[in-house]
Amino acid sequence: METLHELFSLTGHIGLVTGASSGLGVECAHALALAGADVALAARRGERLARLAEELAARYGIKTVHVPTDITSDDELDRLIDAVQSKLGIPDILVNNAGISPTGRAEMLPRSTWDAALATNLTAPMMLAQRVARSLIEARKPGRIINMVSIYGLVASSIYRLSAYTATKAGLANLTRQLAVEWAPYGILVNAIAPGWIPTEATEAGMAKSHNRERMERATPLGRLGQPQEIRGAVIYLASAASSYVTGTVLSIDGGYVAW
Ligand SMILES: NC(=O)c1ccc[n+]([C@@H]2O[C@H](COP(=O)([O-])OP(=O)(O)OC[C@H]3O[C@@H](n4cnc5c(N)ncnc54)[C@H](OP(=O)(O)O)[C@@H]3O)[C@@H](O)[C@H]2O)c1
């Protein structure tokens, strides 16, 4: 690696981002496209994906595909992979970003809420990762998988009642390590990003209560919430040659939240 471009360029690569219809998923897609990758977008709200796909193609001159997908359906995941492979090729960068964060007192949490969190935050990333890994292994190609966990996959939340969320994100963090170990021989590097509190549709309602925002800011050494764009650098790093000796790690993008 002799130039900055060689270190961080994703030209010639194909990224697949779930949850690309809002929030951090939009930023992940921008990050991959900015570094030159062609990008496939998945989520349920297809119109939003279509608009982002058009914007990325126009702004970065890359190829895009958007596939409305409910990631909790195995059939829809199969259709997603088929569509990406036929339009762009085998995705070699998967960003498992989609997630839900239901709240509710642990002692009252309905079984359906628990099941939905498990299906979206843990089962779906595994089902998609195994589909992508199988294609890469068969094609003898290396790849990158980036799982979006959370500070609340590393520590508990004192502010919100998030039992299903914390459990599934912690599961995804350790799944990241296990997949990194199992797929290292194939050159598939698996890492996770653990964001702190960043304003998005998912966090807006909670943040509207000003005392919550203040508590989060006080609990963060940098003294502020994150901005969605601040996720981009980590995505490019973990997808590019710059992180060629990094696997099985969880990179916190949290203003220092889990440091103390
Ligand atoms: N923002 C934060 O402070 C923060 C902090 C730590 C971790 N995270 C994690 O970062 C990720 C993105 O969160 P965000 O804040 O950007 O939230 P968001 O704006 O609510 O975005 C969530 C995304 O997930 C997608 N999604 C949810 N269920 C889906 C399903 N069944 N099938 C397909 N897509 C589905 C949604 O798309 P559709 O509704 O269109 O399907 C949406 O694009 C999540 O995994 C979250 O846990 C966020």
PDB file of C-alpha atoms and ligand atoms in Angstrom:
ATOM      1  CA  MET A   1       0.000   0.000   0.000  1.00  0.00           C
ATOM      2  CA  GLU A   2       1.880   3.045  -1.197  1.00  0.00           C
ATOM      3  CA  THR A   3      -0.834   5.634  -1.565  1.00  0.00           C
ATOM      4  CA  LEU A   4      -3.763   6.858   0.472  1.00  0.00           C
ATOM      5  CA  HIS A   5      -5.979   5.811  -2.421  1.00  0.00           C
ATOM      6  CA  GLU A   6      -4.715   2.197  -2.323  1.00  0.00           C
ATOM      7  CA  LEU A   7      -5.260   2.075   1.421  1.00  0.00           C
ATOM      8  CA  PHE A   8      -8.878   3.200   1.410  1.00  0.00           C
ATOM      9  CA  SER A   9     -10.216   2.761  -2.127  1.00  0.00           C
ATOM     10  CA  LEU A  10     -13.132   0.372  -2.615  1.00  0.00           C
ATOM     11  CA  THR A  11     -13.194   0.642  -6.392  1.00  0.00           C
ATOM     12  CA  GLY A  12     -14.003  -2.758  -7.896  1.00  0.00           C
ATOM     13  CA  HIS A  13     -15.838  -3.893  -4.776  1.00  0.00           C
ATOM     14  CA  ILE A  14     -19.544  -4.514  -4.293  1.00  0.00           C
ATOM     15  CA  GLY A  15     -21.210  -3.444  -1.051  1.00  0.00           C
ATOM     16  CA  LEU A  16     -24.563  -4.536   0.310  1.00  0.00           C
ATOM     17  CA  VAL A  17     -26.142  -2.420   3.061  1.00  0.00           C
ATOM     18  CA  THR A  18     -29.259  -3.406   4.987  1.00  0.00           C
ATOM     19  CA  GLY A  19     -31.434  -0.769   6.611  1.00  0.00           C
ATOM     20  CA  ALA A  20     -30.422   1.676   3.897  1.00  0.00           C
ATOM     21  CA  SER A  21     -33.758   3.490   3.947  1.00  0.00           C
ATOM     22  CA  SER A  22     -32.844   5.748   6.880  1.00  0.00           C
ATOM     23  CA  GLY A  23     -30.353   6.816   9.519  1.00  0.00           C
ATOM     24  CA  LEU A  24     -26.998   5.101   9.769  1.00  0.00           C
ATOM     25  CA  GLY A  25     -27.715   2.783   6.833  1.00  0.00           C
ATOM     26  CA  VAL A  26     -27.865   5.782   4.501  1.00  0.00           C
ATOM     27  CA  GLU A  27     -24.475   6.877   5.860  1.00  0.00           C
ATOM     28  CA  CYS A  28     -22.994   3.384   5.401  1.00  0.00           C
ATOM     29  CA  ALA A  29     -24.123   3.423   1.769  1.00  0.00           C
ATOM     30  CA  HIS A  30     -22.606   6.891   1.237  1.00  0.00           C
ATOM     31  CA  ALA A  31     -19.354   5.708   2.802  1.00  0.00           C
ATOM     32  CA  LEU A  32     -18.982   2.705   0.488  1.00  0.00           C
ATOM     33  CA  ALA A  33     -19.965   4.732  -2.570  1.00  0.00           C
ATOM     34  CA  LEU A  34     -17.636   7.591  -1.623  1.00  0.00           C
ATOM     35  CA  ALA A  35     -14.746   5.116  -1.590  1.00  0.00           C
ATOM     36  CA  GLY A  36     -15.769   3.827  -5.038  1.00  0.00           C
ATOM     37  CA  ALA A  37     -17.726   0.620  -4.381  1.00  0.00           C
ATOM     38  CA  ASP A  38     -20.862  -0.285  -6.288  1.00  0.00           C
ATOM     39  CA  VAL A  39     -23.659  -0.472  -3.736  1.00  0.00           C
ATOM     40  CA  ALA A  40     -26.776  -2.582  -3.203  1.00  0.00           C
ATOM     41  CA  LEU A  41     -29.429  -1.199  -0.868  1.00  0.00           C
ATOM     42  CA  ALA A  42     -31.944  -3.251   1.117  1.00  0.00           C
ATOM     43  CA  ALA A  43     -34.809  -2.362   3.489  1.00  0.00           C
ATOM     44  CA  ARG A  44     -38.597  -2.568   3.354  1.00  0.00           C
ATOM     45  CA  ARG A  45     -39.339   1.009   2.249  1.00  0.00           C
ATOM     46  CA  GLY A  46     -38.533   0.740  -1.450  1.00  0.00           C
ATOM     47  CA  GLU A  47     -39.238   4.351  -2.472  1.00  0.00           C
ATOM     48  CA  ARG A  48     -36.589   5.603  -0.068  1.00  0.00           C
ATOM     49  CA  LEU A  49     -34.098   3.083  -1.424  1.00  0.00           C
ATOM     50  CA  ALA A  50     -34.863   4.135  -4.997  1.00  0.00           C
ATOM     51  CA  ARG A  51     -34.188   7.798  -4.157  1.00  0.00           C
ATOM     52  CA  LEU A  52     -30.898   6.986  -2.410  1.00  0.00           C
ATOM     53  CA  ALA A  53     -29.784   4.689  -5.238  1.00  0.00           C
ATOM     54  CA  GLU A  54     -30.341   7.485  -7.734  1.00  0.00           C
ATOM     55  CA  GLU A  55     -28.484   9.989  -5.557  1.00  0.00           C
ATOM     56  CA  LEU A  56     -25.459   7.709  -5.025  1.00  0.00           C
ATOM     57  CA  ALA A  57     -25.175   6.869  -8.729  1.00  0.00           C
ATOM     58  CA  ALA A  58     -25.353  10.541  -9.709  1.00  0.00           C
ATOM     59  CA  ARG A  59     -22.996  11.793  -7.000  1.00  0.00           C
ATOM     60  CA  TYR A  60     -20.303   9.120  -7.057  1.00  0.00           C
ATOM     61  CA  GLY A  61     -20.626   7.610 -10.556  1.00  0.00           C
ATOM     62  CA  ILE A  62     -21.076   4.093  -9.183  1.00  0.00           C
ATOM     63  CA  LYS A  63     -23.532   1.306 -10.020  1.00  0.00           C
ATOM     64  CA  THR A  64     -26.389   0.712  -7.601  1.00  0.00           C
ATOM     65  CA  VAL A  65     -29.239  -1.688  -7.127  1.00  0.00           C
ATOM     66  CA  HIS A  66     -32.063  -1.402  -4.619  1.00  0.00           C
ATOM     67  CA  VAL A  67     -34.121  -4.349  -3.490  1.00  0.00           C
ATOM     68  CA  PRO A  68     -37.107  -3.901  -1.143  1.00  0.00           C
ATOM     69  CA  THR A  69     -36.509  -6.621   1.438  1.00  0.00           C
ATOM     70  CA  ASP A  70     -37.829  -7.732   4.790  1.00  0.00           C
ATOM     71  CA  ILE A  71     -34.641  -9.204   6.247  1.00  0.00           C
ATOM     72  CA  THR A  72     -36.592 -11.458   8.620  1.00  0.00           C
ATOM     73  CA  SER A  73     -37.796 -13.532   5.648  1.00  0.00           C
ATOM     74  CA  ASP A  74     -35.402 -16.191   4.322  1.00  0.00           C
ATOM     75  CA  ASP A  75     -37.144 -16.130   0.941  1.00  0.00           C
ATOM     76  CA  GLU A  76     -36.670 -12.396   0.666  1.00  0.00           C
ATOM     77  CA  LEU A  77     -32.996 -12.728   1.601  1.00  0.00           C
ATOM     78  CA  ASP A  78     -32.599 -15.305  -1.193  1.00  0.00           C
ATOM     79  CA  ARG A  79     -34.263 -12.916  -3.644  1.00  0.00           C
ATOM     80  CA  LEU A  80     -32.012 -10.085  -2.403  1.00  0.00           C
ATOM     81  CA  ILE A  81     -28.826 -12.062  -2.989  1.00  0.00           C
ATOM     82  CA  ASP A  82     -30.018 -13.228  -6.433  1.00  0.00           C
ATOM     83  CA  ALA A  83     -30.875  -9.662  -7.455  1.00  0.00           C
ATOM     84  CA  VAL A  84     -27.529  -8.260  -6.271  1.00  0.00           C
ATOM     85  CA  GLN A  85     -25.543 -11.050  -7.930  1.00  0.00           C
ATOM     86  CA  SER A  86     -27.339 -10.742 -11.241  1.00  0.00           C
ATOM     87  CA  LYS A  87     -27.133  -6.916 -11.369  1.00  0.00           C
ATOM     88  CA  LEU A  88     -23.772  -6.158  -9.728  1.00  0.00           C
ATOM     89  CA  GLY A  89     -22.001  -9.447  -8.893  1.00  0.00           C
ATOM     90  CA  ILE A  90     -21.211 -11.255  -5.634  1.00  0.00           C
ATOM     91  CA  PRO A  91     -21.248  -8.697  -2.811  1.00  0.00           C
ATOM     92  CA  ASP A  92     -17.871  -8.739  -1.056  1.00  0.00           C
ATOM     93  CA  ILE A  93     -18.721  -6.106   1.572  1.00  0.00           C
ATOM     94  CA  LEU A  94     -21.811  -6.777   3.660  1.00  0.00           C
ATOM     95  CA  VAL A  95     -22.975  -4.167   6.156  1.00  0.00           C
ATOM     96  CA  ASN A  96     -25.543  -5.766   8.445  1.00  0.00           C
ATOM     97  CA  ASN A  97     -26.962  -2.455   9.634  1.00  0.00           C
ATOM     98  CA  ALA A  98     -30.751  -2.898   9.881  1.00  0.00           C
ATOM     99  CA  GLY A  99     -32.051  -3.119  13.416  1.00  0.00           C
ATOM    100  CA  ILE A 100     -34.914  -2.293  15.757  1.00  0.00           C
ATOM    101  CA  SER A 101     -34.753  -1.055  19.327  1.00  0.00           C
ATOM    102  CA  PRO A 102     -37.982  -1.775  21.204  1.00  0.00           C
ATOM    103  CA  THR A 103     -38.239  -0.507  24.759  1.00  0.00           C
ATOM    104  CA  GLY A 104     -40.305  -1.774  27.666  1.00  0.00           C
ATOM    105  CA  ARG A 105     -39.971  -3.002  31.227  1.00  0.00           C
ATOM    106  CA  ALA A 106     -38.196  -6.373  31.217  1.00  0.00           C
ATOM    107  CA  GLU A 107     -40.746  -7.962  33.548  1.00  0.00           C
ATOM    108  CA  MET A 108     -43.590  -7.011  31.169  1.00  0.00           C
ATOM    109  CA  LEU A 109     -41.904  -7.418  27.771  1.00  0.00           C
ATOM    110  CA  PRO A 110     -44.225  -9.315  25.420  1.00  0.00           C
ATOM    111  CA  ARG A 111     -42.872 -12.468  23.830  1.00  0.00           C
ATOM    112  CA  SER A 112     -43.675 -10.969  20.395  1.00  0.00           C
ATOM    113  CA  THR A 113     -41.396  -7.972  21.078  1.00  0.00           C
ATOM    114  CA  TRP A 114     -38.554 -10.218  22.164  1.00  0.00           C
ATOM    115  CA  ASP A 115     -39.015 -12.442  19.110  1.00  0.00           C
ATOM    116  CA  ALA A 116     -39.079  -9.479  16.720  1.00  0.00           C
ATOM    117  CA  ALA A 117     -35.827  -8.095  18.121  1.00  0.00           C
ATOM    118  CA  LEU A 118     -34.177 -11.485  17.893  1.00  0.00           C
ATOM    119  CA  ALA A 119     -35.374 -12.006  14.305  1.00  0.00           C
ATOM    120  CA  THR A 120     -34.245  -8.585  13.078  1.00  0.00           C
ATOM    121  CA  ASN A 121     -31.117  -7.869  15.127  1.00  0.00           C
ATOM    122  CA  LEU A 122     -29.534 -11.315  15.391  1.00  0.00           C
ATOM    123  CA  THR A 123     -31.096 -13.997  13.183  1.00  0.00           C
ATOM    124  CA  ALA A 124     -31.294 -11.862  10.023  1.00  0.00           C
ATOM    125  CA  PRO A 125     -27.640 -10.703  10.141  1.00  0.00           C
ATOM    126  CA  MET A 126     -26.578 -14.335  10.571  1.00  0.00           C
ATOM    127  CA  MET A 127     -28.799 -15.557   7.711  1.00  0.00           C
ATOM    128  CA  LEU A 128     -27.485 -12.863   5.408  1.00  0.00           C
ATOM    129  CA  ALA A 129     -23.861 -13.284   6.461  1.00  0.00           C
ATOM    130  CA  GLN A 130     -23.997 -17.017   5.777  1.00  0.00           C
ATOM    131  CA  ARG A 131     -25.477 -16.437   2.292  1.00  0.00           C
ATOM    132  CA  VAL A 132     -22.767 -13.892   1.433  1.00  0.00           C
ATOM    133  CA  ALA A 133     -19.996 -16.044   2.927  1.00  0.00           C
ATOM    134  CA  ARG A 134     -21.139 -19.151   1.021  1.00  0.00           C
ATOM    135  CA  SER A 135     -21.014 -17.261  -2.294  1.00  0.00           C
ATOM    136  CA  LEU A 136     -17.574 -15.845  -1.505  1.00  0.00           C
ATOM    137  CA  ILE A 137     -16.180 -19.188  -0.352  1.00  0.00           C
ATOM    138  CA  GLU A 138     -17.491 -20.929  -3.502  1.00  0.00           C
ATOM    139  CA  ALA A 139     -16.032 -18.189  -5.706  1.00  0.00           C
ATOM    140  CA  ARG A 140     -12.760 -18.266  -3.691  1.00  0.00           C
ATOM    141  CA  LYS A 141     -12.981 -14.543  -3.061  1.00  0.00           C
ATOM    142  CA  PRO A 142     -12.149 -12.624   0.126  1.00  0.00           C
ATOM    143  CA  GLY A 143     -14.657 -10.284   1.695  1.00  0.00           C
ATOM    144  CA  ARG A 144     -15.678  -8.091   4.590  1.00  0.00           C
ATOM    145  CA  ILE A 145     -18.657  -8.283   6.894  1.00  0.00           C
ATOM    146  CA  ILE A 146     -19.485  -5.358   9.165  1.00  0.00           C
ATOM    147  CA  ASN A 147     -22.167  -5.834  11.806  1.00  0.00           C
ATOM    148  CA  MET A 148     -23.825  -2.809  13.388  1.00  0.00           C
ATOM    149  CA  VAL A 149     -24.002  -3.522  17.096  1.00  0.00           C
ATOM    150  CA  SER A 150     -24.269  -0.802  19.735  1.00  0.00           C
ATOM    151  CA  ILE A 151     -22.714   0.459  22.940  1.00  0.00           C
ATOM    152  CA  TYR A 152     -25.717  -1.405  24.394  1.00  0.00           C
ATOM    153  CA  GLY A 153     -24.288  -4.638  23.057  1.00  0.00           C
ATOM    154  CA  LEU A 154     -21.266  -3.975  25.292  1.00  0.00           C
ATOM    155  CA  VAL A 155     -22.855  -2.480  28.408  1.00  0.00           C
ATOM    156  CA  ALA A 156     -26.367  -2.147  29.799  1.00  0.00           C
ATOM    157  CA  SER A 157     -28.497   0.962  29.469  1.00  0.00           C
ATOM    158  CA  SER A 158     -29.322   2.893  32.626  1.00  0.00           C
ATOM    159  CA  ILE A 159     -31.532   5.331  30.724  1.00  0.00           C
ATOM    160  CA  TYR A 160     -33.759   3.020  28.650  1.00  0.00           C
ATOM    161  CA  ARG A 161     -35.341  -0.350  29.335  1.00  0.00           C
ATOM    162  CA  LEU A 162     -33.815  -2.252  26.453  1.00  0.00           C
ATOM    163  CA  SER A 163     -33.575  -5.912  27.453  1.00  0.00           C
ATOM    164  CA  ALA A 164     -34.323  -7.345  23.996  1.00  0.00           C
ATOM    165  CA  TYR A 165     -32.055  -4.816  22.321  1.00  0.00           C
ATOM    166  CA  THR A 166     -29.082  -5.269  24.658  1.00  0.00           C
ATOM    167  CA  ALA A 167     -29.362  -9.060  24.470  1.00  0.00           C
ATOM    168  CA  THR A 168     -29.531  -9.211  20.683  1.00  0.00           C
ATOM    169  CA  LYS A 169     -26.749  -6.670  20.164  1.00  0.00           C
ATOM    170  CA  ALA A 170     -24.493  -8.493  22.630  1.00  0.00           C
ATOM    171  CA  GLY A 171     -25.273 -11.697  20.736  1.00  0.00           C
ATOM    172  CA  LEU A 172     -24.348 -10.035  17.466  1.00  0.00           C
ATOM    173  CA  ALA A 173     -21.083  -8.761  18.962  1.00  0.00           C
ATOM    174  CA  ASN A 174     -20.004 -12.255  19.963  1.00  0.00           C
ATOM    175  CA  LEU A 175     -21.332 -13.748  16.712  1.00  0.00           C
ATOM    176  CA  THR A 176     -18.997 -11.275  14.990  1.00  0.00           C
ATOM    177  CA  ARG A 177     -16.045 -12.825  16.846  1.00  0.00           C
ATOM    178  CA  GLN A 178     -17.140 -16.389  16.086  1.00  0.00           C
ATOM    179  CA  LEU A 179     -17.656 -15.736  12.365  1.00  0.00           C
ATOM    180  CA  ALA A 180     -14.296 -13.945  12.243  1.00  0.00           C
ATOM    181  CA  VAL A 181     -12.616 -17.067  13.584  1.00  0.00           C
ATOM    182  CA  GLU A 182     -14.517 -19.521  11.362  1.00  0.00           C
ATOM    183  CA  TRP A 183     -14.146 -17.534   8.140  1.00  0.00           C
ATOM    184  CA  ALA A 184     -10.582 -16.209   8.602  1.00  0.00           C
ATOM    185  CA  PRO A 185      -9.179 -19.122   6.526  1.00  0.00           C
ATOM    186  CA  TYR A 186     -11.276 -17.870   3.581  1.00  0.00           C
ATOM    187  CA  GLY A 187     -10.082 -14.280   3.872  1.00  0.00           C
ATOM    188  CA  ILE A 188     -13.462 -13.074   5.054  1.00  0.00           C
ATOM    189  CA  LEU A 189     -12.862 -10.483   7.783  1.00  0.00           C
ATOM    190  CA  VAL A 190     -15.754  -9.914  10.176  1.00  0.00           C
ATOM    191  CA  ASN A 191     -15.937  -6.882  12.445  1.00  0.00           C
ATOM    192  CA  ALA A 192     -18.542  -4.794  14.203  1.00  0.00           C
ATOM    193  CA  ILE A 193     -19.204  -1.119  14.791  1.00  0.00           C
ATOM    194  CA  ALA A 194     -20.705  -0.077  18.129  1.00  0.00           C
ATOM    195  CA  PRO A 195     -22.226   3.392  17.798  1.00  0.00           C
ATOM    196  CA  GLY A 196     -23.118   5.531  20.753  1.00  0.00           C
ATOM    197  CA  TRP A 197     -26.235   7.688  20.672  1.00  0.00           C
ATOM    198  CA  ILE A 198     -26.714   9.265  17.232  1.00  0.00           C
ATOM    199  CA  PRO A 199     -29.848  11.186  16.194  1.00  0.00           C
ATOM    200  CA  THR A 200     -31.865   9.103  13.685  1.00  0.00           C
ATOM    201  CA  GLU A 201     -35.506   8.067  13.294  1.00  0.00           C
ATOM    202  CA  ALA A 202     -34.854   5.282  15.802  1.00  0.00           C
ATOM    203  CA  THR A 203     -33.645   7.623  18.518  1.00  0.00           C
ATOM    204  CA  GLU A 204     -35.648  10.785  17.832  1.00  0.00           C
ATOM    205  CA  ALA A 205     -38.539  10.019  20.163  1.00  0.00           C
ATOM    206  CA  GLY A 206     -36.312   9.236  23.120  1.00  0.00           C
ATOM    207  CA  MET A 207     -34.151  12.223  22.456  1.00  0.00           C
ATOM    208  CA  ALA A 208     -37.131  14.575  22.311  1.00  0.00           C
ATOM    209  CA  LYS A 209     -37.221  14.213  26.087  1.00  0.00           C
ATOM    210  CA  SER A 210     -34.539  16.768  26.849  1.00  0.00           C
ATOM    211  CA  HIS A 211     -33.422  15.177  30.114  1.00  0.00           C
ATOM    212  CA  ASN A 212     -32.529  11.995  28.187  1.00  0.00           C
ATOM    213  CA  ARG A 213     -30.403  13.931  25.764  1.00  0.00           C
ATOM    214  CA  GLU A 214     -28.647  15.708  28.628  1.00  0.00           C
ATOM    215  CA  ARG A 215     -28.032  12.428  30.467  1.00  0.00           C
ATOM    216  CA  MET A 216     -26.511  10.869  27.349  1.00  0.00           C
ATOM    217  CA  GLU A 217     -24.336  13.933  26.758  1.00  0.00           C
ATOM    218  CA  ARG A 218     -23.153  13.854  30.379  1.00  0.00           C
ATOM    219  CA  ALA A 219     -22.354  10.138  30.089  1.00  0.00           C
ATOM    220  CA  THR A 220     -20.216  10.730  27.002  1.00  0.00           C
ATOM    221  CA  PRO A 221     -16.639  11.949  27.548  1.00  0.00           C
ATOM    222  CA  LEU A 222     -16.764  14.076  24.384  1.00  0.00           C
ATOM    223  CA  GLY A 223     -19.845  15.736  25.873  1.00  0.00           C
ATOM    224  CA  ARG A 224     -22.109  15.475  22.849  1.00  0.00           C
ATOM    225  CA  LEU A 225     -24.129  13.025  20.782  1.00  0.00           C
ATOM    226  CA  GLY A 226     -22.719  11.708  17.531  1.00  0.00           C
ATOM    227  CA  GLN A 227     -23.658  12.853  14.054  1.00  0.00           C
ATOM    228  CA  PRO A 228     -24.806  10.202  11.552  1.00  0.00           C
ATOM    229  CA  GLN A 229     -21.946  11.086   9.150  1.00  0.00           C
ATOM    230  CA  GLU A 230     -19.412  10.231  11.865  1.00  0.00           C
ATOM    231  CA  ILE A 231     -20.028   6.550  11.107  1.00  0.00           C
ATOM    232  CA  ARG A 232     -18.584   6.845   7.597  1.00  0.00           C
ATOM    233  CA  GLY A 233     -14.894   6.640   8.472  1.00  0.00           C
ATOM    234  CA  ALA A 234     -15.310   3.413  10.412  1.00  0.00           C
ATOM    235  CA  VAL A 235     -17.216   1.802   7.541  1.00  0.00           C
ATOM    236  CA  ILE A 236     -14.575   2.733   4.984  1.00  0.00           C
ATOM    237  CA  TYR A 237     -11.795   1.595   7.318  1.00  0.00           C
ATOM    238  CA  LEU A 238     -13.361  -1.800   8.039  1.00  0.00           C
ATOM    239  CA  ALA A 239     -14.222  -2.371   4.353  1.00  0.00           C
ATOM    240  CA  SER A 240     -10.842  -1.368   2.915  1.00  0.00           C
ATOM    241  CA  ALA A 241      -7.238  -2.528   2.740  1.00  0.00           C
ATOM    242  CA  ALA A 242      -6.491  -0.212   5.688  1.00  0.00           C
ATOM    243  CA  SER A 243      -7.914  -2.880   8.024  1.00  0.00           C
ATOM    244  CA  SER A 244      -6.392  -5.951   6.330  1.00  0.00           C
ATOM    245  CA  TYR A 245      -5.123  -7.339   9.689  1.00  0.00           C
ATOM    246  CA  VAL A 246      -8.267  -6.548  11.676  1.00  0.00           C
ATOM    247  CA  THR A 247     -10.892  -9.192  12.316  1.00  0.00           C
ATOM    248  CA  GLY A 248     -13.187 -10.114  15.192  1.00  0.00           C
ATOM    249  CA  THR A 249     -13.098  -6.652  16.682  1.00  0.00           C
ATOM    250  CA  VAL A 250     -15.819  -4.278  17.832  1.00  0.00           C
ATOM    251  CA  LEU A 251     -15.003  -0.654  17.026  1.00  0.00           C
ATOM    252  CA  SER A 252     -16.830   1.836  19.243  1.00  0.00           C
ATOM    253  CA  ILE A 253     -17.897   5.110  17.619  1.00  0.00           C
ATOM    254  CA  ASP A 254     -19.318   6.611  20.762  1.00  0.00           C
ATOM    255  CA  GLY A 255     -17.442   9.722  21.913  1.00  0.00           C
ATOM    256  CA  GLY A 256     -15.840   7.561  24.622  1.00  0.00           C
ATOM    257  CA  TYR A 257     -19.117   6.319  26.177  1.00  0.00           C
ATOM    258  CA  VAL A 258     -17.792   2.849  27.031  1.00  0.00           C
ATOM    259  CA  ALA A 259     -14.336   4.113  28.075  1.00  0.00           C
ATOM    260  CA  TRP A 260     -15.334   4.864  31.682  1.00  0.00           C
TER     261      TRP A 260
HETATM  262  N1  LIG B   1     -28.800   5.725  16.066  1.00  0.00           N
HETATM  263  C1  LIG B   1     -28.183   5.275  17.141  1.00  0.00           C
HETATM  264  O1  LIG B   1     -27.989   5.985  18.126  1.00  0.00           O
HETATM  265  C2  LIG B   1     -27.663   3.861  17.175  1.00  0.00           C
HETATM  266  C3  LIG B   1     -26.811   3.510  18.218  1.00  0.00           C
HETATM  267  C4  LIG B   1     -26.313   2.221  18.285  1.00  0.00           C
HETATM  268  C5  LIG B   1     -26.645   1.308  17.308  1.00  0.00           C
HETATM  269  N2  LIG B   1     -27.482   1.657  16.299  1.00  0.00           N
HETATM  270  C6  LIG B   1     -27.812   0.631  15.306  1.00  0.00           C
HETATM  271  O2  LIG B   1     -27.626   1.142  14.020  1.00  0.00           O
HETATM  272  C7  LIG B   1     -28.538   0.517  13.123  1.00  0.00           C
HETATM  273  C8  LIG B   1     -29.305   1.574  12.360  1.00  0.00           C
HETATM  274  O3  LIG B   1     -30.074   2.311  13.294  1.00  0.00           O
HETATM  275  P1  LIG B   1     -30.645   3.771  12.999  1.00  0.00           P
HETATM  276  O4  LIG B   1     -30.415   4.568  14.205  1.00  0.00           O
HETATM  277  O5  LIG B   1     -30.143   4.263  11.692  1.00  0.00           O
HETATM  278  O6  LIG B   1     -32.213   3.453  12.951  1.00  0.00           O
HETATM  279  P2  LIG B   1     -33.344   3.744  11.872  1.00  0.00           P
HETATM  280  O7  LIG B   1     -33.169   5.103  11.277  1.00  0.00           O
HETATM  281  O8  LIG B   1     -34.611   3.395  12.536  1.00  0.00           O
HETATM  282  O9  LIG B   1     -33.018   2.676  10.741  1.00  0.00           O
HETATM  283  C9  LIG B   1     -33.280   1.318  10.909  1.00  0.00           C
HETATM  284  C10 LIG B   1     -33.222   0.667   9.543  1.00  0.00           C
HETATM  285  O10 LIG B   1     -33.465  -0.737   9.705  1.00  0.00           O
HETATM  286  C11 LIG B   1     -34.382  -1.134   8.707  1.00  0.00           C
HETATM  287  N3  LIG B   1     -35.146  -2.301   9.121  1.00  0.00           N
HETATM  288  C12 LIG B   1     -35.760  -2.526  10.312  1.00  0.00           C
HETATM  289  N4  LIG B   1     -36.405  -3.704  10.289  1.00  0.00           N
HETATM  290  C13 LIG B   1     -36.187  -4.245   9.054  1.00  0.00           C
HETATM  291  C14 LIG B   1     -36.593  -5.433   8.411  1.00  0.00           C
HETATM  292  N5  LIG B   1     -37.382  -6.339   9.022  1.00  0.00           N
HETATM  293  N6  LIG B   1     -36.192  -5.659   7.149  1.00  0.00           N
HETATM  294  C15 LIG B   1     -35.409  -4.752   6.505  1.00  0.00           C
HETATM  295  N7  LIG B   1     -34.969  -3.617   7.062  1.00  0.00           N
HETATM  296  C16 LIG B   1     -35.373  -3.359   8.318  1.00  0.00           C
HETATM  297  C17 LIG B   1     -35.280   0.083   8.480  1.00  0.00           C
HETATM  298  O11 LIG B   1     -35.819   0.059   7.166  1.00  0.00           O
HETATM  299  P3  LIG B   1     -37.351  -0.190   6.750  1.00  0.00           P
HETATM  300  O12 LIG B   1     -38.208   0.277   7.887  1.00  0.00           O
HETATM  301  O13 LIG B   1     -37.513   0.599   5.498  1.00  0.00           O
HETATM  302  O14 LIG B   1     -37.419  -1.668   6.511  1.00  0.00           O
HETATM  303  C18 LIG B   1     -34.281   1.224   8.593  1.00  0.00           C
HETATM  304  O15 LIG B   1     -33.668   1.467   7.361  1.00  0.00           O
HETATM  305  C19 LIG B   1     -29.425  -0.390  13.976  1.00  0.00           C
HETATM  306  O16 LIG B   1     -28.937  -1.714  13.931  1.00  0.00           O
HETATM  307  C20 LIG B   1     -29.267   0.200  15.364  1.00  0.00           C
HETATM  308  O17 LIG B   1     -29.486  -0.740  16.386  1.00  0.00           O
HETATM  309  C21 LIG B   1     -28.001   2.917  16.212  1.00  0.00           C
END
